[in-house]
């Protein structure tokens, strides 16, 4: 069972809405397609929402990202690895979660904390990562949401992972279909040899 803790009361940028939307897209499939995403259905979350592309095991980059992510980083994050928001000490564990996101596939939920510093108030936040299929059918895309509570102050802001939850998608791992073996040639059945009587006069 996938469970999300509630966000701030009255906060329209609720990661539970993204999860509910993604679950509604499954329609009997374990993982929806990237092409199924309709931004109009998650309009209230768009500034915090992003699309990831898997580029290597444990590594994914932003394809699309909302304005609030650019505000946290101080620049456009498109093309950057999603691990840019994680402090170096937590990136190895985060890479393991990303690998499971695409390979099992699984959902990933993170509780985040960014310590206070000069010109930087303490920030808490939540990140949700949900797997998607590409147009080719492989699980190499993900939709996600990063919601930070409060103003970022001096940027860039990076986070420690206070809690990480990785849950396999219901239905188990995605089946990998192997090519069907080539059919064996059917042997030609030959009857017993015929004897022919040859006479000479």
Short mmCIF file of the C-alpha atoms (twelve columns), coordinates in Angstrom:
data_MODEL
# 
_entry.id   MODEL 
# 
loop_
_atom_site.group_PDB 
_atom_site.id 
_atom_site.type_symbol 
_atom_site.label_atom_id 
_atom_site.label_alt_id 
_atom_site.label_comp_id 
_atom_site.label_asym_id 
_atom_site.label_seq_id 
_atom_site.Cartn_x 
_atom_site.Cartn_y 
_atom_site.Cartn_z 
_atom_site.pdbx_PDB_model_num 
ATOM 1   C CA . UNK A 1   0.000  0.000   0.000   1 
ATOM 2   C CA . UNK A 2   1.303  3.460   -0.937  1 
ATOM 3   C CA . UNK A 3   0.827  6.040   1.786   1 
ATOM 4   C CA . UNK A 4   1.659  9.718   1.929   1 
ATOM 5   C CA . UNK A 5   1.761  11.922  4.971   1 
ATOM 6   C CA . UNK A 6   -0.463 14.976  4.783   1 
ATOM 7   C CA . UNK A 7   1.059  18.308  3.835   1 
ATOM 8   C CA . UNK A 8   0.260  21.650  5.407   1 
ATOM 9   C CA . UNK A 9   -3.453 22.368  5.878   1 
ATOM 10  C CA . UNK A 10  -4.746 24.425  2.985   1 
ATOM 11  C CA . UNK A 11  -1.647 23.783  0.868   1 
ATOM 12  C CA . UNK A 12  -2.876 23.282  -2.705  1 
ATOM 13  C CA . UNK A 13  0.513  21.874  -3.708  1 
ATOM 14  C CA . UNK A 14  -0.271 18.565  -2.089  1 
ATOM 15  C CA . UNK A 15  1.794  15.604  -3.288  1 
ATOM 16  C CA . UNK A 16  -1.135 13.333  -2.515  1 
ATOM 17  C CA . UNK A 17  -2.935 14.836  -5.504  1 
ATOM 18  C CA . UNK A 18  -0.111 13.785  -7.820  1 
ATOM 19  C CA . UNK A 19  -0.153 10.265  -6.412  1 
ATOM 20  C CA . UNK A 20  -3.935 10.032  -6.801  1 
ATOM 21  C CA . UNK A 21  -3.666 11.270  -10.398 1 
ATOM 22  C CA . UNK A 22  -0.935 8.730   -11.233 1 
ATOM 23  C CA . UNK A 23  -2.926 5.881   -9.686  1 
ATOM 24  C CA . UNK A 24  -5.919 6.895   -11.783 1 
ATOM 25  C CA . UNK A 25  -3.822 6.583   -14.945 1 
ATOM 26  C CA . UNK A 26  -2.862 2.971   -14.269 1 
ATOM 27  C CA . UNK A 27  -6.109 1.599   -15.739 1 
ATOM 28  C CA . UNK A 28  -5.099 -2.007  -15.164 1 
ATOM 29  C CA . UNK A 29  -1.420 -1.368  -15.950 1 
ATOM 30  C CA . UNK A 30  1.311  -1.247  -13.344 1 
ATOM 31  C CA . UNK A 31  2.966  1.829   -14.873 1 
ATOM 32  C CA . UNK A 32  1.235  4.566   -16.935 1 
ATOM 33  C CA . UNK A 33  2.756  6.051   -20.083 1 
ATOM 34  C CA . UNK A 34  4.441  9.446   -20.260 1 
ATOM 35  C CA . UNK A 35  2.033  10.331  -23.083 1 
ATOM 36  C CA . UNK A 36  -0.914 9.825   -20.701 1 
ATOM 37  C CA . UNK A 37  0.058  12.841  -18.575 1 
ATOM 38  C CA . UNK A 38  -2.363 15.753  -18.997 1 
ATOM 39  C CA . UNK A 39  -1.006 18.885  -17.251 1 
ATOM 40  C CA . UNK A 40  -4.513 20.319  -16.973 1 
ATOM 41  C CA . UNK A 41  -5.405 17.575  -14.495 1 
ATOM 42  C CA . UNK A 42  -2.661 18.632  -12.060 1 
ATOM 43  C CA . UNK A 43  -2.755 22.369  -12.685 1 
ATOM 44  C CA . UNK A 44  -2.371 23.249  -9.009  1 
ATOM 45  C CA . UNK A 45  0.885  21.273  -8.789  1 
ATOM 46  C CA . UNK A 46  2.615  22.336  -11.999 1 
ATOM 47  C CA . UNK A 47  5.026  24.804  -10.388 1 
ATOM 48  C CA . UNK A 48  6.400  21.973  -8.214  1 
ATOM 49  C CA . UNK A 49  6.135  19.125  -10.732 1 
ATOM 50  C CA . UNK A 50  8.778  17.689  -13.046 1 
ATOM 51  C CA . UNK A 51  9.437  14.919  -15.559 1 
ATOM 52  C CA . UNK A 52  12.619 12.839  -15.316 1 
ATOM 53  C CA . UNK A 53  14.485 10.814  -17.918 1 
ATOM 54  C CA . UNK A 54  16.661 7.888   -16.843 1 
ATOM 55  C CA . UNK A 55  20.139 8.259   -18.360 1 
ATOM 56  C CA . UNK A 56  22.057 5.575   -16.413 1 
ATOM 57  C CA . UNK A 57  21.445 3.224   -13.467 1 
ATOM 58  C CA . UNK A 58  20.752 5.442   -10.461 1 
ATOM 59  C CA . UNK A 59  20.896 8.639   -12.520 1 
ATOM 60  C CA . UNK A 60  18.064 10.713  -14.016 1 
ATOM 61  C CA . UNK A 61  17.841 14.251  -15.365 1 
ATOM 62  C CA . UNK A 62  15.078 16.821  -15.569 1 
ATOM 63  C CA . UNK A 63  13.259 16.971  -18.904 1 
ATOM 64  C CA . UNK A 64  10.558 19.383  -17.686 1 
ATOM 65  C CA . UNK A 65  10.508 21.263  -14.381 1 
ATOM 66  C CA . UNK A 66  8.191  23.741  -12.679 1 
ATOM 67  C CA . UNK A 67  9.104  27.289  -11.716 1 
ATOM 68  C CA . UNK A 68  9.490  26.546  -7.999  1 
ATOM 69  C CA . UNK A 69  12.356 24.144  -8.693  1 
ATOM 70  C CA . UNK A 70  14.190 26.892  -10.579 1 
ATOM 71  C CA . UNK A 71  13.572 29.195  -7.607  1 
ATOM 72  C CA . UNK A 72  15.135 26.671  -5.205  1 
ATOM 73  C CA . UNK A 73  18.194 26.132  -7.405  1 
ATOM 74  C CA . UNK A 74  18.560 29.717  -8.613  1 
ATOM 75  C CA . UNK A 75  18.563 28.614  -12.261 1 
ATOM 76  C CA . UNK A 76  16.677 26.549  -14.809 1 
ATOM 77  C CA . UNK A 77  17.140 22.909  -13.782 1 
ATOM 78  C CA . UNK A 78  16.226 21.310  -17.119 1 
ATOM 79  C CA . UNK A 79  19.016 18.959  -18.159 1 
ATOM 80  C CA . UNK A 80  20.418 18.776  -14.622 1 
ATOM 81  C CA . UNK A 81  20.424 15.551  -12.583 1 
ATOM 82  C CA . UNK A 82  17.662 15.341  -10.009 1 
ATOM 83  C CA . UNK A 83  20.349 14.523  -7.429  1 
ATOM 84  C CA . UNK A 84  21.418 18.195  -7.665  1 
ATOM 85  C CA . UNK A 85  18.830 18.892  -4.949  1 
ATOM 86  C CA . UNK A 86  20.400 16.327  -2.591  1 
ATOM 87  C CA . UNK A 87  23.477 17.050  -0.474  1 
ATOM 88  C CA . UNK A 88  26.512 14.948  -1.484  1 
ATOM 89  C CA . UNK A 89  26.340 12.801  1.657   1 
ATOM 90  C CA . UNK A 90  22.909 11.483  0.672   1 
ATOM 91  C CA . UNK A 91  23.420 10.934  -3.046  1 
ATOM 92  C CA . UNK A 92  24.540 7.309   -2.888  1 
ATOM 93  C CA . UNK A 93  21.357 6.225   -1.103  1 
ATOM 94  C CA . UNK A 94  19.318 8.451   -3.408  1 
ATOM 95  C CA . UNK A 95  20.908 6.790   -6.459  1 
ATOM 96  C CA . UNK A 96  19.870 3.407   -5.074  1 
ATOM 97  C CA . UNK A 97  16.285 4.616   -4.774  1 
ATOM 98  C CA . UNK A 98  16.370 5.935   -8.355  1 
ATOM 99  C CA . UNK A 99  17.617 2.576   -9.599  1 
ATOM 100 C CA . UNK A 100 14.687 0.843   -7.914  1 
ATOM 101 C CA . UNK A 101 12.254 3.468   -9.252  1 
ATOM 102 C CA . UNK A 102 12.975 2.424   -12.827 1 
ATOM 103 C CA . UNK A 103 14.071 -1.200  -12.489 1 
ATOM 104 C CA . UNK A 104 11.480 -2.758  -10.153 1 
ATOM 105 C CA . UNK A 105 9.612  -0.351  -10.786 1 
ATOM 106 C CA . UNK A 106 8.806  1.402   -7.507  1 
ATOM 107 C CA . UNK A 107 7.499  4.637   -6.035  1 
ATOM 108 C CA . UNK A 108 9.865  6.817   -4.003  1 
ATOM 109 C CA . UNK A 109 8.884  9.243   -1.241  1 
ATOM 110 C CA . UNK A 110 11.397 11.481  0.527   1 
ATOM 111 C CA . UNK A 111 11.124 13.750  3.541   1 
ATOM 112 C CA . UNK A 112 13.706 16.508  3.077   1 
ATOM 113 C CA . UNK A 113 15.455 19.022  5.345   1 
ATOM 114 C CA . UNK A 114 17.723 21.907  4.344   1 
ATOM 115 C CA . UNK A 115 19.639 23.334  7.302   1 
ATOM 116 C CA . UNK A 116 19.639 27.050  8.036   1 
ATOM 117 C CA . UNK A 117 22.650 29.149  7.098   1 
ATOM 118 C CA . UNK A 118 23.644 32.687  6.192   1 
ATOM 119 C CA . UNK A 119 20.620 34.124  4.398   1 
ATOM 120 C CA . UNK A 120 19.007 30.698  4.374   1 
ATOM 121 C CA . UNK A 121 16.112 29.800  6.674   1 
ATOM 122 C CA . UNK A 122 15.631 26.142  7.543   1 
ATOM 123 C CA . UNK A 123 13.482 24.421  4.939   1 
ATOM 124 C CA . UNK A 124 11.556 21.191  5.037   1 
ATOM 125 C CA . UNK A 125 10.080 19.542  2.016   1 
ATOM 126 C CA . UNK A 126 8.786  16.410  0.352   1 
ATOM 127 C CA . UNK A 127 9.678  14.726  -2.909  1 
ATOM 128 C CA . UNK A 128 7.566  12.123  -4.676  1 
ATOM 129 C CA . UNK A 129 8.802  10.081  -7.661  1 
ATOM 130 C CA . UNK A 130 6.474  7.898   -9.748  1 
ATOM 131 C CA . UNK A 131 7.579  5.718   -12.701 1 
ATOM 132 C CA . UNK A 132 6.328  6.169   -16.266 1 
ATOM 133 C CA . UNK A 133 6.776  4.284   -19.523 1 
ATOM 134 C CA . UNK A 134 8.308  5.983   -22.552 1 
ATOM 135 C CA . UNK A 135 6.772  5.802   -26.018 1 
ATOM 136 C CA . UNK A 136 8.917  2.692   -26.555 1 
ATOM 137 C CA . UNK A 137 7.273  0.968   -23.592 1 
ATOM 138 C CA . UNK A 138 10.303 0.860   -21.286 1 
ATOM 139 C CA . UNK A 139 10.205 2.361   -17.786 1 
ATOM 140 C CA . UNK A 140 12.664 5.202   -18.374 1 
ATOM 141 C CA . UNK A 141 10.588 8.250   -17.405 1 
ATOM 142 C CA . UNK A 142 9.177  9.451   -14.103 1 
ATOM 143 C CA . UNK A 143 6.863  12.174  -12.921 1 
ATOM 144 C CA . UNK A 144 7.689  13.804  -9.636  1 
ATOM 145 C CA . UNK A 145 6.927  16.648  -7.295  1 
ATOM 146 C CA . UNK A 146 9.172  18.636  -4.946  1 
ATOM 147 C CA . UNK A 147 7.294  20.752  -2.415  1 
ATOM 148 C CA . UNK A 148 9.311  22.972  -0.052  1 
ATOM 149 C CA . UNK A 149 7.712  24.751  2.903   1 
ATOM 150 C CA . UNK A 150 8.684  28.420  3.056   1 
ATOM 151 C CA . UNK A 151 10.845 30.819  1.070   1 
ATOM 152 C CA . UNK A 152 14.245 29.529  -0.064  1 
ATOM 153 C CA . UNK A 153 16.318 32.587  0.832   1 
ATOM 154 C CA . UNK A 154 19.826 32.503  -0.614  1 
ATOM 155 C CA . UNK A 155 20.091 29.872  -3.344  1 
ATOM 156 C CA . UNK A 156 20.912 27.197  -4.342  1 
ATOM 157 C CA . UNK A 157 19.177 25.079  -1.712  1 
ATOM 158 C CA . UNK A 158 20.066 21.411  -1.264  1 
ATOM 159 C CA . UNK A 159 18.508 18.919  1.088   1 
ATOM 160 C CA . UNK A 160 19.365 16.102  3.448   1 
ATOM 161 C CA . UNK A 161 17.109 13.057  3.236   1 
ATOM 162 C CA . UNK A 162 15.408 12.716  6.618   1 
ATOM 163 C CA . UNK A 163 13.296 9.745   5.559   1 
ATOM 164 C CA . UNK A 164 13.074 7.612   2.442   1 
ATOM 165 C CA . UNK A 165 10.311 5.173   1.500   1 
ATOM 166 C CA . UNK A 166 10.580 2.971   -1.574  1 
ATOM 167 C CA . UNK A 167 7.562  0.795   -2.409  1 
ATOM 168 C CA . UNK A 168 7.370  -1.640  -5.338  1 
ATOM 169 C CA . UNK A 169 4.491  -0.864  -7.656  1 
ATOM 170 C CA . UNK A 170 1.568  -3.251  -7.135  1 
ATOM 171 C CA . UNK A 171 1.848  -6.110  -9.574  1 
ATOM 172 C CA . UNK A 172 5.558  -6.711  -9.108  1 
ATOM 173 C CA . UNK A 173 8.416  -6.128  -11.508 1 
ATOM 174 C CA . UNK A 174 7.720  -5.218  -15.107 1 
ATOM 175 C CA . UNK A 175 7.934  -8.261  -17.318 1 
ATOM 176 C CA . UNK A 176 10.775 -8.123  -19.791 1 
ATOM 177 C CA . UNK A 177 9.782  -9.853  -22.964 1 
ATOM 178 C CA . UNK A 178 12.561 -11.730 -24.703 1 
ATOM 179 C CA . UNK A 179 12.540 -12.375 -28.423 1 
ATOM 180 C CA . UNK A 180 10.782 -15.560 -29.386 1 
ATOM 181 C CA . UNK A 181 13.233 -18.240 -30.515 1 
ATOM 182 C CA . UNK A 182 13.267 -18.942 -34.224 1 
ATOM 183 C CA . UNK A 183 11.148 -21.980 -35.114 1 
ATOM 184 C CA . UNK A 184 13.080 -25.145 -35.709 1 
ATOM 185 C CA . UNK A 185 12.889 -26.577 -39.203 1 
ATOM 186 C CA . UNK A 186 10.420 -29.426 -39.480 1 
ATOM 187 C CA . UNK A 187 12.243 -32.582 -40.544 1 
ATOM 188 C CA . UNK A 188 10.974 -34.153 -43.744 1 
ATOM 189 C CA . UNK A 189 9.720  -37.641 -43.115 1 
ATOM 190 C CA . UNK A 190 11.051 -40.130 -45.580 1 
ATOM 191 C CA . UNK A 191 9.395  -43.478 -46.177 1 
ATOM 192 C CA . UNK A 192 11.252 -46.791 -46.322 1 
ATOM 193 C CA . UNK A 193 13.328 -47.294 -49.459 1 
ATOM 194 C CA . UNK A 194 11.519 -49.029 -52.316 1 
ATOM 195 C CA . UNK A 195 13.007 -52.114 -54.008 1 
ATOM 196 C CA . UNK A 196 12.784 -52.317 -57.757 1 
ATOM 197 C CA . UNK A 197 13.072 -55.639 -59.525 1 
ATOM 198 C CA . UNK A 198 15.237 -55.481 -62.581 1 
ATOM 199 C CA . UNK A 199 15.091 -58.415 -65.002 1 
ATOM 200 C CA . UNK A 200 17.074 -59.141 -68.081 1 
ATOM 201 C CA . UNK A 201 16.088 -61.442 -70.883 1 
# 
